[in-house]
XYZ file of C-alpha atoms in Angstrom:
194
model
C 0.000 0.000 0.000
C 1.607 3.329 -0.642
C 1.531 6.813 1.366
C -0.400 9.468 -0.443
C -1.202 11.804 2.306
C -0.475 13.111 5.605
C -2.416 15.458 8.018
C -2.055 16.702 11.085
C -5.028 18.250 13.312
C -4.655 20.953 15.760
C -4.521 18.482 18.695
C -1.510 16.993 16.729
C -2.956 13.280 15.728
C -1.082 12.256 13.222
C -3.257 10.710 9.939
C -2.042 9.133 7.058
C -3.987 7.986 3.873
C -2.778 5.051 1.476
C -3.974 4.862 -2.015
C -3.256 6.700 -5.054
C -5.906 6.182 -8.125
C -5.469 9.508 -9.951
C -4.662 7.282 -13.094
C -4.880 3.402 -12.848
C -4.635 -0.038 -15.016
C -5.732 -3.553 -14.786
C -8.882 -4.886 -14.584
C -9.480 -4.250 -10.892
C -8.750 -0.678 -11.251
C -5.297 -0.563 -9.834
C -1.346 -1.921 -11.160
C 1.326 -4.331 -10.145
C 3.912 -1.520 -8.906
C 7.082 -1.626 -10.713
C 5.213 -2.928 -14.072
C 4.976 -1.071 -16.910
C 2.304 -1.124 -18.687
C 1.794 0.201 -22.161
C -1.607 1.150 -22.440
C -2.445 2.410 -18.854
C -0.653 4.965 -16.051
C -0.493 3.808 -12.455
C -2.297 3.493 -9.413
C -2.265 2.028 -6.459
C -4.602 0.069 -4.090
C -4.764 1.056 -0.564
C -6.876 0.284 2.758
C -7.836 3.376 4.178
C -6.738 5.709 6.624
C -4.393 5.632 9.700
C -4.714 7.416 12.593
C -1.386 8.118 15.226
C -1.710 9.782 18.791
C 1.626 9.243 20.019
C 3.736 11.300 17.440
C 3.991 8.356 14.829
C 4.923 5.801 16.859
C 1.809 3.592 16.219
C -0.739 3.958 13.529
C -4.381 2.327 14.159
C -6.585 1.767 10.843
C -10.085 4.034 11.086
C -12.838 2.075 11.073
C -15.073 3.933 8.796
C -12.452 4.063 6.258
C -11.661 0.429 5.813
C -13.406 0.310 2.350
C -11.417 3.341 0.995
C -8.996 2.348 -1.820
C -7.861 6.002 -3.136
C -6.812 8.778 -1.014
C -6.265 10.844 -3.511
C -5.650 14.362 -0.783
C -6.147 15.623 2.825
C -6.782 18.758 4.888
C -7.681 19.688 8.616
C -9.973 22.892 8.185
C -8.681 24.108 11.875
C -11.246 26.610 11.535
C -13.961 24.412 11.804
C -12.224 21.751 13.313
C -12.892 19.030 10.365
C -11.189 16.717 8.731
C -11.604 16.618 5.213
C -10.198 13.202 3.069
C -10.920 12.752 -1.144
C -11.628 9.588 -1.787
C -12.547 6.927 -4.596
C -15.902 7.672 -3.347
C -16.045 10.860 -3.059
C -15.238 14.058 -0.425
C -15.572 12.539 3.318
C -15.460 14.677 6.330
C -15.189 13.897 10.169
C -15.592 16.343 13.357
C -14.556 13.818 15.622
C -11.124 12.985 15.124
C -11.466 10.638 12.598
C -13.815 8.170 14.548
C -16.814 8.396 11.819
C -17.241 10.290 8.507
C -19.875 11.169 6.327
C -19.971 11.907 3.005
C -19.497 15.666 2.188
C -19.687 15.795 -1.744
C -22.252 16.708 -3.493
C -22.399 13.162 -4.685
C -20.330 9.439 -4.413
C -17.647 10.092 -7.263
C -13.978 9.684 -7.029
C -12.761 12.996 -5.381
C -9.319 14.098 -6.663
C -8.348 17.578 -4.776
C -9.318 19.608 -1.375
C -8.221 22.686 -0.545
C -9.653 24.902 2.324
C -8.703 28.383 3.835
C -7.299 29.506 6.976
C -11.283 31.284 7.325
C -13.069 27.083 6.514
C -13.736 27.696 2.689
C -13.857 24.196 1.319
C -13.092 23.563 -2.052
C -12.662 20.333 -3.999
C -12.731 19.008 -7.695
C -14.120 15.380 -8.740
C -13.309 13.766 -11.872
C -15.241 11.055 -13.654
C -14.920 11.496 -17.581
C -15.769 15.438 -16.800
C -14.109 17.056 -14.146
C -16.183 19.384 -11.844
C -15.000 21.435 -8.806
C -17.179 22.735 -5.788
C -16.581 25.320 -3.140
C -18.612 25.498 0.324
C -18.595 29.030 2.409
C -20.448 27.923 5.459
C -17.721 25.052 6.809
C -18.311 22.437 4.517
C -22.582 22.391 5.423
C -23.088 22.830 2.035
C -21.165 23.006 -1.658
C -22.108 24.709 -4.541
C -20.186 23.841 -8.429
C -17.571 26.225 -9.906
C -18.428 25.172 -13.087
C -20.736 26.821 -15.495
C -21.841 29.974 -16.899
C -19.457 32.759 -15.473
C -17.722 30.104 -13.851
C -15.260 27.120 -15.065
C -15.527 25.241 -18.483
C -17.960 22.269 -18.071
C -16.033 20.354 -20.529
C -12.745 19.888 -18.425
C -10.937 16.705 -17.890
C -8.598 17.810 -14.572
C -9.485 20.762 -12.555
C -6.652 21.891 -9.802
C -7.908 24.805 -7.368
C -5.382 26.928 -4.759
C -6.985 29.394 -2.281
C -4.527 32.215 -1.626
C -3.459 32.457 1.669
C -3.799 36.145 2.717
C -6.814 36.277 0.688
C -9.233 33.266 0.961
C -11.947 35.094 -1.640
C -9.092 34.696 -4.223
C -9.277 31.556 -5.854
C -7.023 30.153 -8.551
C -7.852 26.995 -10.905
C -5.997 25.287 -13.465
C -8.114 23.240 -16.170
C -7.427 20.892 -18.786
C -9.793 20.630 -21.667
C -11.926 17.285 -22.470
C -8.445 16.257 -24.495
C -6.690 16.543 -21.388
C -4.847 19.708 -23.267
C -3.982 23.030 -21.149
C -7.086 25.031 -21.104
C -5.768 27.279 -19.020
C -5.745 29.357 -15.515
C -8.542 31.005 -14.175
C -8.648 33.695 -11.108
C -11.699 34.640 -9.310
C -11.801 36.929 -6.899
C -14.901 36.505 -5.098
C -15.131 33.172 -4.149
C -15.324 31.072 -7.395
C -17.360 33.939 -9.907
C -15.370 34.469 -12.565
């Protein structure tokens, strides 16, 4: 299983996520690491998400996560005091130090990207065949698209977001088009209107 994200929350758990499905091969979704393959990229199965309270000493497997194959990202919104994890089933968020989760995305598809402020905007992109990215304003209660008219192409393939620091309303994405060709880089600077 491979490392493809670590957390920390503001009581300083420790959490680590295995998985990485950005791009994957073979019929169960995932590769052999070290093969090459000529018709697919690589991925790699994992089995969910690990929790330490002793500075990394030990790790303990969260329950509710046990099913999770991709962890694709992770952030702790310390504002809110959540714990936000993309998944290969979409965004999941806990406010209990990890010990359940529900599902935060608008719906269950493969979440690829989180970002969230140091004021608890949320914002994360899913990709299926069409890539779509959401933001929420009111800690994660609610998410509304970035796509559309005014907005981000609908037609992207891969949808990045950044939140600028000193400036959470600022809001930077970087799309490829349905080709998975530059589209280009996109600025709003009132939360996601373009």
């Amino acid at each position: 299983s491979a490392v493809s994200a670590i957390v920390q929350d503001n009581t300083g758990a420790l959490y680590v996520g295995t998985g990485d499905g950005m791009a994957t091969a073979s019929s169960d979704g995932f590769a052999s690491p070290g093969v090459k393959n000529t018709y697919y990229t690589y991925g790699i199965k994992g089995d969910g998400l690990y929790k330490s309270t002793d500075n990394g000493a030990s790790f303990t497997r969260l329950p509710d996560s046990e099913d999770w194959e991709e962890i694709n990202a992770m952030k702790f919104d310390s504002y809110n005091n959540k714990l936000y994890v993309a998944t290969d089933i979409g965004l999941m968020v806990s406010s209990d130090g990890g010990n359940s989760f529900t599902m935060a995305s608008a719906q269950p598809i493969k979440c690829t990207d989180i970002k969230v402020s140091g004021t608890g905007i949320v914002t994360y992109c899913n990709a299926t065949n069409i890539a779509n990215a959401y933001i929420s304003t009111d800690g994660g209660a609610s998410f509304n698209s970035l796509c559309g008219t005014n907005k981000l192409p609908a037609n992207a393939s891969r949808i990045s977001l950044a939140i600028a620091p000193t400036c959470p309303d600022m809001i930077y994405a970087l799309v490829a088009d349905a080709n998975g060709r530059f589209a280009g880089v996109y600025q709003s600077r009132n939360q996601g209107e373009l």
